[in-house]
PDB file of C-alpha atoms and ligand atoms in Angstrom:
ATOM      1  CA  MET M   1      88.663   0.486 -30.176  1.00  0.00           C
ATOM      2  CA  PRO M   2      86.185   2.745 -32.077  1.00  0.00           C
ATOM      3  CA  GLN M   3      83.601   4.444 -29.869  1.00  0.00           C
ATOM      4  CA  PRO M   4      79.988   3.315 -30.488  1.00  0.00           C
ATOM      5  CA  VAL M   5      78.004   5.912 -32.403  1.00  0.00           C
ATOM      6  CA  PHE M   6      74.669   7.079 -30.986  1.00  0.00           C
ATOM      7  CA  PRO M   7      71.988   8.728 -33.090  1.00  0.00           C
ATOM      8  CA  PRO M   8      70.701  12.085 -31.765  1.00  0.00           C
ATOM      9  CA  PHE M   9      67.474  10.423 -30.634  1.00  0.00           C
ATOM     10  CA  ILE M  10      65.333   7.274 -31.017  1.00  0.00           C
ATOM     11  CA  GLU M  11      61.545   7.389 -31.168  1.00  0.00           C
ATOM     12  CA  VAL M  12      59.611   4.599 -29.491  1.00  0.00           C
ATOM     13  CA  VAL M  13      56.079   3.495 -28.765  1.00  0.00           C
ATOM     14  CA  ASP M  14      55.596   1.597 -25.503  1.00  0.00           C
ATOM     15  CA  SER M  15      52.778  -0.833 -24.888  1.00  0.00           C
ATOM     16  CA  HIS M  16      51.984  -3.805 -22.738  1.00  0.00           C
ATOM     17  CA  THR M  17      50.415  -7.034 -23.882  1.00  0.00           C
ATOM     18  CA  GLU M  18      48.493  -8.684 -21.062  1.00  0.00           C
ATOM     19  CA  GLY M  19      50.950  -7.070 -18.644  1.00  0.00           C
ATOM     20  CA  GLU M  20      54.236  -7.658 -20.524  1.00  0.00           C
ATOM     21  CA  PRO M  21      55.932  -4.530 -21.912  1.00  0.00           C
ATOM     22  CA  THR M  22      57.091  -3.978 -25.514  1.00  0.00           C
ATOM     23  CA  ARG M  23      59.054  -0.968 -26.777  1.00  0.00           C
ATOM     24  CA  VAL M  24      58.768  -0.579 -30.561  1.00  0.00           C
ATOM     25  CA  ILE M  25      61.451   1.515 -32.282  1.00  0.00           C
ATOM     26  CA  ILE M  26      59.669   3.690 -34.828  1.00  0.00           C
ATOM     27  CA  GLY M  27      62.451   6.093 -35.806  1.00  0.00           C
ATOM     28  CA  GLY M  28      66.025   7.220 -35.324  1.00  0.00           C
ATOM     29  CA  TRP M  29      67.745   3.788 -35.349  1.00  0.00           C
ATOM     30  CA  PRO M  30      70.303   3.599 -38.221  1.00  0.00           C
ATOM     31  CA  ASP M  31      69.322   1.374 -41.170  1.00  0.00           C
ATOM     32  CA  LEU M  32      70.403  -2.272 -41.134  1.00  0.00           C
ATOM     33  CA  ALA M  33      72.379  -3.384 -44.224  1.00  0.00           C
ATOM     34  CA  SER M  34      71.323  -7.080 -44.165  1.00  0.00           C
ATOM     35  CA  THR M  35      68.609  -8.383 -46.447  1.00  0.00           C
ATOM     36  CA  THR M  36      67.326 -11.432 -44.509  1.00  0.00           C
ATOM     37  CA  MET M  37      65.657 -11.345 -41.100  1.00  0.00           C
ATOM     38  CA  VAL M  38      68.146 -13.889 -39.693  1.00  0.00           C
ATOM     39  CA  ASP M  39      71.058 -11.682 -40.826  1.00  0.00           C
ATOM     40  CA  ARG M  40      69.329  -8.589 -39.451  1.00  0.00           C
ATOM     41  CA  ARG M  41      69.087 -10.355 -36.080  1.00  0.00           C
ATOM     42  CA  SER M  42      72.880 -10.966 -36.190  1.00  0.00           C
ATOM     43  CA  GLU M  43      73.582  -7.420 -37.394  1.00  0.00           C
ATOM     44  CA  LEU M  44      71.618  -5.989 -34.499  1.00  0.00           C
ATOM     45  CA  MET M  45      74.102  -7.739 -32.203  1.00  0.00           C
ATOM     46  CA  THR M  46      77.307  -7.020 -34.116  1.00  0.00           C
ATOM     47  CA  ARG M  47      76.707  -3.359 -35.031  1.00  0.00           C
ATOM     48  CA  PHE M  48      74.049  -2.077 -32.681  1.00  0.00           C
ATOM     49  CA  ASP M  49      74.418  -3.884 -29.377  1.00  0.00           C
ATOM     50  CA  HIS M  50      75.083  -0.527 -27.684  1.00  0.00           C
ATOM     51  CA  LEU M  51      71.687   0.735 -28.931  1.00  0.00           C
ATOM     52  CA  ARG M  52      69.934  -2.479 -27.818  1.00  0.00           C
ATOM     53  CA  ARG M  53      71.317  -1.926 -24.331  1.00  0.00           C
ATOM     54  CA  ALA M  54      70.626   1.808 -24.302  1.00  0.00           C
ATOM     55  CA  VAL M  55      66.979   1.291 -25.329  1.00  0.00           C
ATOM     56  CA  VAL M  56      65.921  -1.535 -22.984  1.00  0.00           C
ATOM     57  CA  LEU M  57      68.194  -1.278 -19.946  1.00  0.00           C
ATOM     58  CA  GLU M  58      67.908   1.216 -17.102  1.00  0.00           C
ATOM     59  CA  PRO M  59      67.774   4.211 -16.927  1.00  0.00           C
ATOM     60  CA  ARG M  60      65.474   4.294 -20.015  1.00  0.00           C
ATOM     61  CA  GLY M  61      64.007   0.808 -19.614  1.00  0.00           C
ATOM     62  CA  PHE M  62      64.115  -2.148 -17.251  1.00  0.00           C
ATOM     63  CA  GLU M  63      64.823  -5.873 -17.488  1.00  0.00           C
ATOM     64  CA  ALA M  64      61.350  -7.061 -18.516  1.00  0.00           C
ATOM     65  CA  ILE M  65      61.003  -4.803 -21.585  1.00  0.00           C
ATOM     66  CA  VAL M  66      61.212  -6.467 -24.992  1.00  0.00           C
ATOM     67  CA  GLY M  67      62.449  -4.144 -27.739  1.00  0.00           C
ATOM     68  CA  ALA M  68      61.151  -4.443 -31.288  1.00  0.00           C
ATOM     69  CA  LEU M  69      63.099  -2.894 -34.150  1.00  0.00           C
ATOM     70  CA  LEU M  70      60.883  -2.359 -37.185  1.00  0.00           C
ATOM     71  CA  THR M  71      62.583  -3.007 -40.526  1.00  0.00           C
ATOM     72  CA  PRO M  72      61.449  -3.005 -44.135  1.00  0.00           C
ATOM     73  CA  PRO M  73      59.703  -6.281 -45.055  1.00  0.00           C
ATOM     74  CA  VAL M  74      61.625  -9.086 -46.778  1.00  0.00           C
ATOM     75  CA  ASN M  75      58.592 -10.895 -48.183  1.00  0.00           C
ATOM     76  CA  GLU M  76      56.112  -9.588 -50.696  1.00  0.00           C
ATOM     77  CA  GLY M  77      52.837  -9.031 -48.870  1.00  0.00           C
ATOM     78  CA  SER M  78      54.415  -8.280 -45.494  1.00  0.00           C
ATOM     79  CA  THR M  79      53.891  -4.854 -43.934  1.00  0.00           C
ATOM     80  CA  CYS M  80      57.259  -4.812 -42.170  1.00  0.00           C
ATOM     81  CA  GLY M  81      59.922  -6.920 -40.527  1.00  0.00           C
ATOM     82  CA  VAL M  82      60.736  -6.924 -36.827  1.00  0.00           C
ATOM     83  CA  VAL M  83      63.752  -7.997 -34.804  1.00  0.00           C
ATOM     84  CA  PHE M  84      62.907  -8.506 -31.134  1.00  0.00           C
ATOM     85  CA  PHE M  85      65.520  -8.071 -28.414  1.00  0.00           C
ATOM     86  CA  ASN M  86      65.748  -7.977 -24.643  1.00  0.00           C
ATOM     87  CA  ASN M  87      68.193  -7.120 -21.878  1.00  0.00           C
ATOM     88  CA  VAL M  88      70.677  -9.801 -22.972  1.00  0.00           C
ATOM     89  CA  GLY M  89      70.318 -10.138 -26.744  1.00  0.00           C
ATOM     90  CA  PRO M  90      68.002 -10.793 -29.683  1.00  0.00           C
ATOM     91  CA  LEU M  91      65.000 -13.153 -29.689  1.00  0.00           C
ATOM     92  CA  TRP M  92      63.836 -15.282 -32.612  1.00  0.00           C
ATOM     93  CA  MET M  93      60.187 -14.413 -32.125  1.00  0.00           C
ATOM     94  CA  CYS M  94      58.044 -12.868 -29.439  1.00  0.00           C
ATOM     95  CA  GLY M  95      54.301 -13.450 -29.260  1.00  0.00           C
ATOM     96  CA  HIS M  96      53.375 -10.714 -26.784  1.00  0.00           C
ATOM     97  CA  GLY M  97      55.785  -8.416 -28.644  1.00  0.00           C
ATOM     98  CA  LEU M  98      54.120  -9.091 -31.986  1.00  0.00           C
ATOM     99  CA  ILE M  99      50.741  -8.166 -30.492  1.00  0.00           C
ATOM    100  CA  GLY M 100      52.377  -4.955 -29.206  1.00  0.00           C
ATOM    101  CA  VAL M 101      53.795  -4.290 -32.695  1.00  0.00           C
ATOM    102  CA  VAL M 102      50.295  -4.602 -34.204  1.00  0.00           C
ATOM    103  CA  ALA M 103      48.880  -2.134 -31.625  1.00  0.00           C
ATOM    104  CA  THR M 104      51.747   0.244 -32.479  1.00  0.00           C
ATOM    105  CA  LEU M 105      51.188  -0.080 -36.243  1.00  0.00           C
ATOM    106  CA  ALA M 106      47.509   0.708 -35.616  1.00  0.00           C
ATOM    107  CA  LEU M 107      48.459   3.820 -33.605  1.00  0.00           C
ATOM    108  CA  LEU M 108      50.672   4.937 -36.506  1.00  0.00           C
ATOM    109  CA  GLY M 109      47.872   4.321 -39.009  1.00  0.00           C
ATOM    110  CA  ARG M 110      49.901   1.626 -40.796  1.00  0.00           C
ATOM    111  CA  VAL M 111      47.268  -1.065 -40.135  1.00  0.00           C
ATOM    112  CA  ASP M 112      43.576  -0.906 -39.419  1.00  0.00           C
ATOM    113  CA  THR M 113      41.419  -3.951 -38.836  1.00  0.00           C
ATOM    114  CA  GLY M 114      42.120  -7.149 -40.772  1.00  0.00           C
ATOM    115  CA  THR M 115      45.257  -9.121 -41.527  1.00  0.00           C
ATOM    116  CA  VAL M 116      48.851  -7.965 -41.315  1.00  0.00           C
ATOM    117  CA  CYS M 117      51.939 -10.081 -42.156  1.00  0.00           C
ATOM    118  CA  VAL M 118      55.203  -9.417 -40.326  1.00  0.00           C
ATOM    119  CA  ASP M 119      58.606 -10.974 -41.121  1.00  0.00           C
ATOM    120  CA  THR M 120      60.636 -12.159 -38.115  1.00  0.00           C
ATOM    121  CA  PRO M 121      63.913 -14.106 -37.825  1.00  0.00           C
ATOM    122  CA  ALA M 122      61.808 -17.215 -36.978  1.00  0.00           C
ATOM    123  CA  GLY M 123      59.622 -16.818 -40.105  1.00  0.00           C
ATOM    124  CA  THR M 124      56.711 -14.725 -41.308  1.00  0.00           C
ATOM    125  CA  VAL M 125      53.785 -14.474 -38.924  1.00  0.00           C
ATOM    126  CA  LYS M 126      50.273 -13.229 -39.536  1.00  0.00           C
ATOM    127  CA  ALA M 127      48.064 -11.245 -37.215  1.00  0.00           C
ATOM    128  CA  GLU M 128      44.407 -10.363 -37.421  1.00  0.00           C
ATOM    129  CA  ARG M 129      43.321  -7.150 -35.677  1.00  0.00           C
ATOM    130  CA  ALA M 130      39.667  -6.841 -34.669  1.00  0.00           C
ATOM    131  CA  SER M 131      37.913  -3.463 -34.311  1.00  0.00           C
ATOM    132  CA  SER M 132      37.992  -4.002 -30.526  1.00  0.00           C
ATOM    133  CA  GLY M 133      41.818  -4.078 -30.729  1.00  0.00           C
ATOM    134  CA  LEU M 134      41.942  -7.810 -29.946  1.00  0.00           C
ATOM    135  CA  VAL M 135      44.802  -9.394 -31.923  1.00  0.00           C
ATOM    136  CA  THR M 136      44.936 -12.988 -33.110  1.00  0.00           C
ATOM    137  CA  LEU M 137      48.485 -14.042 -33.885  1.00  0.00           C
ATOM    138  CA  GLN M 138      49.125 -16.936 -36.262  1.00  0.00           C
ATOM    139  CA  ASN M 139      52.522 -18.001 -34.991  1.00  0.00           C
ATOM    140  CA  VAL M 140      55.324 -19.977 -36.657  1.00  0.00           C
ATOM    141  CA  PRO M 141      54.903 -23.798 -36.774  1.00  0.00           C
ATOM    142  CA  SER M 142      55.515 -25.204 -33.312  1.00  0.00           C
ATOM    143  CA  ARG M 143      56.487 -28.672 -32.143  1.00  0.00           C
ATOM    144  CA  LEU M 144      57.344 -30.946 -29.251  1.00  0.00           C
ATOM    145  CA  PHE M 145      61.014 -31.863 -29.641  1.00  0.00           C
ATOM    146  CA  ALA M 146      61.574 -34.253 -26.705  1.00  0.00           C
ATOM    147  CA  SER M 147      59.224 -35.428 -23.964  1.00  0.00           C
ATOM    148  CA  ASN M 148      59.781 -36.598 -20.384  1.00  0.00           C
ATOM    149  CA  VAL M 149      63.339 -35.318 -20.307  1.00  0.00           C
ATOM    150  CA  GLU M 150      64.902 -35.708 -16.857  1.00  0.00           C
ATOM    151  CA  VAL M 151      67.307 -33.204 -15.413  1.00  0.00           C
ATOM    152  CA  ASP M 152      68.994 -33.169 -11.999  1.00  0.00           C
ATOM    153  CA  VAL M 153      68.635 -29.691 -10.588  1.00  0.00           C
ATOM    154  CA  PRO M 154      70.814 -28.739  -7.602  1.00  0.00           C
ATOM    155  CA  GLY M 155      68.605 -27.451  -4.776  1.00  0.00           C
ATOM    156  CA  VAL M 156      65.406 -28.585  -6.542  1.00  0.00           C
ATOM    157  CA  GLY M 157      65.859 -32.308  -7.240  1.00  0.00           C
ATOM    158  CA  ARG M 158      65.078 -34.383 -10.304  1.00  0.00           C
ATOM    159  CA  VAL M 159      62.784 -32.522 -12.701  1.00  0.00           C
ATOM    160  CA  ARG M 160      60.973 -34.061 -15.637  1.00  0.00           C
ATOM    161  CA  GLY M 161      59.710 -31.953 -18.535  1.00  0.00           C
ATOM    162  CA  ASP M 162      59.353 -31.445 -22.270  1.00  0.00           C
ATOM    163  CA  ILE M 163      61.466 -29.541 -24.754  1.00  0.00           C
ATOM    164  CA  ALA M 164      59.505 -27.678 -27.418  1.00  0.00           C
ATOM    165  CA  TRP M 165      59.809 -24.963 -30.053  1.00  0.00           C
ATOM    166  CA  GLY M 166      57.166 -22.226 -30.190  1.00  0.00           C
ATOM    167  CA  GLY M 167      59.286 -19.572 -31.912  1.00  0.00           C
ATOM    168  CA  ASN M 168      61.832 -19.826 -29.063  1.00  0.00           C
ATOM    169  CA  TRP M 169      63.168 -22.931 -27.261  1.00  0.00           C
ATOM    170  CA  PHE M 170      61.374 -23.920 -24.055  1.00  0.00           C
ATOM    171  CA  PHE M 171      61.735 -26.439 -21.249  1.00  0.00           C
ATOM    172  CA  LEU M 172      58.212 -26.997 -19.892  1.00  0.00           C
ATOM    173  CA  THR M 173      57.479 -28.620 -16.564  1.00  0.00           C
ATOM    174  CA  GLU M 174      54.915 -28.697 -13.751  1.00  0.00           C
ATOM    175  CA  VAL M 175      55.716 -26.748 -10.627  1.00  0.00           C
ATOM    176  CA  HIS M 176      54.915 -28.405  -7.313  1.00  0.00           C
ATOM    177  CA  GLY M 177      54.317 -26.649  -4.006  1.00  0.00           C
ATOM    178  CA  LEU M 178      54.774 -23.174  -5.499  1.00  0.00           C
ATOM    179  CA  GLU M 179      51.808 -21.272  -6.888  1.00  0.00           C
ATOM    180  CA  PRO M 180      52.687 -19.514 -10.194  1.00  0.00           C
ATOM    181  CA  ASP M 181      51.641 -16.132  -8.824  1.00  0.00           C
ATOM    182  CA  PHE M 182      53.351 -12.748  -9.255  1.00  0.00           C
ATOM    183  CA  THR M 183      53.858 -12.510  -5.485  1.00  0.00           C
ATOM    184  CA  ARG M 184      55.982 -15.693  -5.619  1.00  0.00           C
ATOM    185  CA  ARG M 185      58.101 -14.576  -8.594  1.00  0.00           C
ATOM    186  CA  ALA M 186      61.389 -14.437  -6.681  1.00  0.00           C
ATOM    187  CA  GLU M 187      61.121 -18.126  -5.682  1.00  0.00           C
ATOM    188  CA  LEU M 188      59.814 -19.120  -9.109  1.00  0.00           C
ATOM    189  CA  THR M 189      62.691 -17.285 -10.777  1.00  0.00           C
ATOM    190  CA  GLN M 190      65.186 -19.053  -8.546  1.00  0.00           C
ATOM    191  CA  ALA M 191      63.729 -22.498  -9.357  1.00  0.00           C
ATOM    192  CA  ALA M 192      63.470 -21.824 -13.105  1.00  0.00           C
ATOM    193  CA  ALA M 193      66.979 -20.346 -13.256  1.00  0.00           C
ATOM    194  CA  ALA M 194      68.333 -23.451 -11.503  1.00  0.00           C
ATOM    195  CA  ILE M 195      66.573 -25.647 -14.094  1.00  0.00           C
ATOM    196  CA  LYS M 196      67.985 -23.559 -16.957  1.00  0.00           C
ATOM    197  CA  ALA M 197      71.511 -23.758 -15.531  1.00  0.00           C
ATOM    198  CA  ALA M 198      71.188 -27.545 -15.038  1.00  0.00           C
ATOM    199  CA  LEU M 199      70.006 -28.012 -18.629  1.00  0.00           C
ATOM    200  CA  LYS M 200      73.104 -26.190 -19.798  1.00  0.00           C
ATOM    201  CA  THR M 201      75.513 -28.059 -17.524  1.00  0.00           C
ATOM    202  CA  GLN M 202      74.016 -31.419 -18.493  1.00  0.00           C
ATOM    203  CA  GLY M 203      74.175 -30.615 -22.227  1.00  0.00           C
ATOM    204  CA  ILE M 204      70.383 -30.765 -22.732  1.00  0.00           C
ATOM    205  CA  THR M 205      69.443 -28.643 -25.745  1.00  0.00           C
ATOM    206  CA  GLY M 206      66.882 -28.047 -28.450  1.00  0.00           C
ATOM    207  CA  GLU M 207      67.409 -29.193 -32.022  1.00  0.00           C
ATOM    208  CA  LYS M 208      70.981 -29.066 -33.368  1.00  0.00           C
ATOM    209  CA  GLY M 209      72.353 -28.058 -29.984  1.00  0.00           C
ATOM    210  CA  ALA M 210      70.176 -24.934 -29.714  1.00  0.00           C
ATOM    211  CA  GLU M 211      70.267 -23.386 -26.255  1.00  0.00           C
ATOM    212  CA  ILE M 212      67.022 -23.703 -24.282  1.00  0.00           C
ATOM    213  CA  ASP M 213      66.733 -20.112 -23.111  1.00  0.00           C
ATOM    214  CA  HIS M 214      63.149 -20.084 -21.775  1.00  0.00           C
ATOM    215  CA  VAL M 215      61.859 -22.179 -18.852  1.00  0.00           C
ATOM    216  CA  GLU M 216      58.096 -22.492 -18.393  1.00  0.00           C
ATOM    217  CA  LEU M 217      56.553 -23.727 -15.151  1.00  0.00           C
ATOM    218  CA  PHE M 218      52.886 -24.732 -14.914  1.00  0.00           C
ATOM    219  CA  GLY M 219      50.401 -24.941 -12.103  1.00  0.00           C
ATOM    220  CA  PRO M 220      46.630 -24.871 -11.621  1.00  0.00           C
ATOM    221  CA  PRO M 221      44.722 -21.786 -12.833  1.00  0.00           C
ATOM    222  CA  SER M 222      43.207 -19.186 -10.519  1.00  0.00           C
ATOM    223  CA  ARG M 223      40.594 -18.111 -13.107  1.00  0.00           C
ATOM    224  CA  PRO M 224      37.582 -20.272 -13.856  1.00  0.00           C
ATOM    225  CA  ASP M 225      38.006 -19.664 -17.615  1.00  0.00           C
ATOM    226  CA  ALA M 226      41.623 -20.921 -17.769  1.00  0.00           C
ATOM    227  CA  GLN M 227      42.986 -24.464 -17.973  1.00  0.00           C
ATOM    228  CA  SER M 228      46.432 -23.661 -16.628  1.00  0.00           C
ATOM    229  CA  ARG M 229      48.599 -20.899 -15.159  1.00  0.00           C
ATOM    230  CA  ASN M 230      52.236 -20.398 -16.070  1.00  0.00           C
ATOM    231  CA  PHE M 231      55.457 -18.713 -15.104  1.00  0.00           C
ATOM    232  CA  VAL M 232      57.966 -18.107 -17.897  1.00  0.00           C
ATOM    233  CA  LEU M 233      61.593 -17.292 -17.211  1.00  0.00           C
ATOM    234  CA  CYS M 234      62.978 -15.210 -20.091  1.00  0.00           C
ATOM    235  CA  PRO M 235      66.627 -15.362 -21.235  1.00  0.00           C
ATOM    236  CA  GLY M 236      67.700 -12.260 -19.297  1.00  0.00           C
ATOM    237  CA  GLY M 237      66.454 -13.597 -15.945  1.00  0.00           C
ATOM    238  CA  GLU M 238      63.143 -11.678 -15.831  1.00  0.00           C
ATOM    239  CA  CYS M 239      59.728 -13.322 -15.967  1.00  0.00           C
ATOM    240  CA  ASP M 240      57.070 -12.739 -18.589  1.00  0.00           C
ATOM    241  CA  ARG M 241      54.088 -10.878 -17.126  1.00  0.00           C
ATOM    242  CA  SER M 242      51.874 -12.243 -19.928  1.00  0.00           C
ATOM    243  CA  PRO M 243      51.242 -15.954 -20.581  1.00  0.00           C
ATOM    244  CA  CYS M 244      54.017 -15.738 -23.248  1.00  0.00           C
ATOM    245  CA  GLY M 245      52.943 -16.133 -26.872  1.00  0.00           C
ATOM    246  CA  THR M 246      55.762 -18.429 -27.925  1.00  0.00           C
ATOM    247  CA  GLY M 247      55.469 -20.292 -24.607  1.00  0.00           C
ATOM    248  CA  THR M 248      51.721 -20.820 -25.061  1.00  0.00           C
ATOM    249  CA  SER M 249      52.461 -22.079 -28.597  1.00  0.00           C
ATOM    250  CA  ALA M 250      55.068 -24.520 -27.268  1.00  0.00           C
ATOM    251  CA  LYS M 251      52.652 -25.712 -24.568  1.00  0.00           C
ATOM    252  CA  MET M 252      49.842 -26.346 -27.050  1.00  0.00           C
ATOM    253  CA  ALA M 253      52.219 -28.232 -29.377  1.00  0.00           C
ATOM    254  CA  CYS M 254      53.205 -30.500 -26.452  1.00  0.00           C
ATOM    255  CA  LEU M 255      49.587 -31.121 -25.438  1.00  0.00           C
ATOM    256  CA  HIS M 256      48.634 -31.936 -29.028  1.00  0.00           C
ATOM    257  CA  ALA M 257      51.564 -34.332 -29.500  1.00  0.00           C
ATOM    258  CA  LYS M 258      50.420 -36.178 -26.338  1.00  0.00           C
ATOM    259  CA  GLY M 259      46.798 -36.388 -27.535  1.00  0.00           C
ATOM    260  CA  LYS M 260      45.605 -33.887 -24.887  1.00  0.00           C
ATOM    261  CA  LEU M 261      44.576 -31.012 -27.178  1.00  0.00           C
ATOM    262  CA  ALA M 262      42.666 -31.559 -30.405  1.00  0.00           C
ATOM    263  CA  LEU M 263      43.057 -29.288 -33.430  1.00  0.00           C
ATOM    264  CA  GLY M 264      40.738 -26.291 -32.998  1.00  0.00           C
ATOM    265  CA  GLU M 265      40.196 -26.944 -29.305  1.00  0.00           C
ATOM    266  CA  VAL M 266      40.617 -23.787 -27.213  1.00  0.00           C
ATOM    267  CA  TRP M 267      43.419 -23.600 -24.631  1.00  0.00           C
ATOM    268  CA  ASN M 268      43.168 -20.670 -22.205  1.00  0.00           C
ATOM    269  CA  GLN M 269      46.569 -19.992 -20.696  1.00  0.00           C
ATOM    270  CA  GLU M 270      46.652 -17.781 -17.615  1.00  0.00           C
ATOM    271  CA  SER M 271      49.834 -15.928 -16.628  1.00  0.00           C
ATOM    272  CA  LEU M 272      51.274 -15.382 -13.166  1.00  0.00           C
ATOM    273  CA  THR M 273      49.681 -11.892 -13.210  1.00  0.00           C
ATOM    274  CA  GLY M 274      46.243 -13.368 -13.937  1.00  0.00           C
ATOM    275  CA  SER M 275      46.123 -12.199 -17.577  1.00  0.00           C
ATOM    276  CA  LEU M 276      45.066 -14.609 -20.317  1.00  0.00           C
ATOM    277  CA  PHE M 277      45.952 -15.754 -23.835  1.00  0.00           C
ATOM    278  CA  ARG M 278      43.346 -17.763 -25.695  1.00  0.00           C
ATOM    279  CA  GLY M 279      44.970 -20.263 -28.039  1.00  0.00           C
ATOM    280  CA  TRP M 280      44.241 -23.096 -30.441  1.00  0.00           C
ATOM    281  CA  LEU M 281      45.992 -25.128 -33.129  1.00  0.00           C
ATOM    282  CA  GLU M 282      45.484 -25.781 -36.802  1.00  0.00           C
ATOM    283  CA  ALA M 283      47.265 -28.253 -39.056  1.00  0.00           C
ATOM    284  CA  LYS M 284      48.911 -27.115 -42.286  1.00  0.00           C
ATOM    285  CA  GLY M 285      50.236 -30.203 -44.066  1.00  0.00           C
ATOM    286  CA  ASP M 286      52.344 -31.912 -41.426  1.00  0.00           C
ATOM    287  CA  GLN M 287      52.924 -28.682 -39.510  1.00  0.00           C
ATOM    288  CA  ILE M 288      51.090 -27.511 -36.403  1.00  0.00           C
ATOM    289  CA  ILE M 289      50.241 -23.811 -36.470  1.00  0.00           C
ATOM    290  CA  PRO M 290      49.387 -22.131 -33.154  1.00  0.00           C
ATOM    291  CA  TYR M 291      46.998 -19.198 -32.841  1.00  0.00           C
ATOM    292  CA  VAL M 292      47.306 -16.904 -29.831  1.00  0.00           C
ATOM    293  CA  GLN M 293      44.808 -14.194 -29.013  1.00  0.00           C
ATOM    294  CA  GLY M 294      45.419 -11.245 -26.675  1.00  0.00           C
ATOM    295  CA  ARG M 295      45.289  -7.484 -26.227  1.00  0.00           C
ATOM    296  CA  ALA M 296      47.968  -4.808 -26.156  1.00  0.00           C
ATOM    297  CA  PHE M 297      47.548  -1.297 -24.765  1.00  0.00           C
ATOM    298  CA  VAL M 298      49.731   1.602 -25.850  1.00  0.00           C
ATOM    299  CA  THR M 299      51.170   3.353 -22.791  1.00  0.00           C
ATOM    300  CA  ALA M 300      53.524   5.988 -24.267  1.00  0.00           C
ATOM    301  CA  ARG M 301      55.032   7.527 -27.380  1.00  0.00           C
ATOM    302  CA  THR M 302      58.428   8.844 -26.408  1.00  0.00           C
ATOM    303  CA  THR M 303      61.721  10.226 -27.696  1.00  0.00           C
ATOM    304  CA  LEU M 304      64.850   8.746 -26.126  1.00  0.00           C
ATOM    305  CA  PHE M 305      67.968  10.936 -25.911  1.00  0.00           C
ATOM    306  CA  PHE M 306      71.618   9.886 -25.581  1.00  0.00           C
ATOM    307  CA  ASP M 307      73.473  12.849 -24.112  1.00  0.00           C
ATOM    308  CA  PRO M 308      77.253  12.332 -24.660  1.00  0.00           C
ATOM    309  CA  ALA M 309      77.808  13.657 -21.121  1.00  0.00           C
ATOM    310  CA  ASP M 310      75.487  10.987 -19.639  1.00  0.00           C
ATOM    311  CA  PRO M 311      77.635   8.280 -17.994  1.00  0.00           C
ATOM    312  CA  PHE M 312      74.739   5.838 -18.458  1.00  0.00           C
ATOM    313  CA  ARG M 313      73.831   6.687 -22.014  1.00  0.00           C
ATOM    314  CA  ALA M 314      74.695   3.089 -23.058  1.00  0.00           C
ATOM    315  CA  GLY M 315      72.473   1.588 -20.349  1.00  0.00           C
ATOM    316  CA  LEU M 316      73.143   0.361 -16.866  1.00  0.00           C
ATOM    317  CA  GLY M 317      74.357  -3.156 -16.194  1.00  0.00           C
TER     318      GLY M 317
HETATM  319  O1  PYC B   1      55.375 -13.626 -25.716  1.00  0.00           O
HETATM  320  O2  PYC B   1      56.644 -14.973 -26.900  1.00  0.00           O
HETATM  321  C1  PYC B   1      56.475 -14.161 -26.007  1.00  0.00           C
HETATM  322  C2  PYC B   1      57.654 -13.751 -25.196  1.00  0.00           C
HETATM  323  C3  PYC B   1      58.916 -14.227 -25.274  1.00  0.00           C
HETATM  324  C4  PYC B   1      59.669 -13.546 -24.325  1.00  0.00           C
HETATM  325  C5  PYC B   1      58.837 -12.664 -23.681  1.00  0.00           C
HETATM  326  N1  PYC B   1      57.600 -12.803 -24.235  1.00  0.00           N
END
């Protein structure tokens, strides 16, 4: 078995978007050979899984961090590509992460104010950066896939919810008797993880058998300017500290399909930490395009080292 090769160092910029951390790789990661974003996502797993783990897991990271590997663009007009990944594997898209990428590109002087296009494995997304730093993400087309799906969840009971695509696959349902607040995250995680496991056991999937790897629970808002508050369980078992960009997109697509959110109408989604994404929808032909607005703050620019003598250089866990 060949030993995984580590570069001497990897340079990163850390930020958080409405509370949820993103670590953007800005240098040191070996070049990917693939020429499409979908193939780059696969290559990240087949050739560089040891680097994914080393960058986001302890002792350099922790479970909630989403990594973002910048790549050359694949489409004319795009500034760059990005493959997002977390503690268990790659993501298709990441809304909070994309806002973090834009803040990082601004720090590096690669974007100023105005529009930037970024290629992702889920498609090309656009973002508009205001002089205040506020970012408006134009996400990939989103849609309700199946509504009022019932699932029997051991320890929870029968749960009814929707399945939707917002750049990742989501099961969305109301939470009863449990406030979606950060202080209740252990119980919320337990309930959402039980739902996710039941979906898998009962063969309930997204389109073409796609695994539903995000579970989104909704409850009443605590802020007067929000319509709803959510808890989002991410694939690696951690919860999103932001309202989740792809999750907010999936939610708005569901509301629109049920006649509860008109095109252009604002949807303010609060997270379990009390942060907020402002969202709305536009139609493009027969597709529904979500817009998600939020802020990212750069917290560090760091060099990661991988000492060959370090027993945890490939990450812990
Ligand atoms: O903001 O789309 C998002 C996201 C997905 C997983 C964590 N954040």
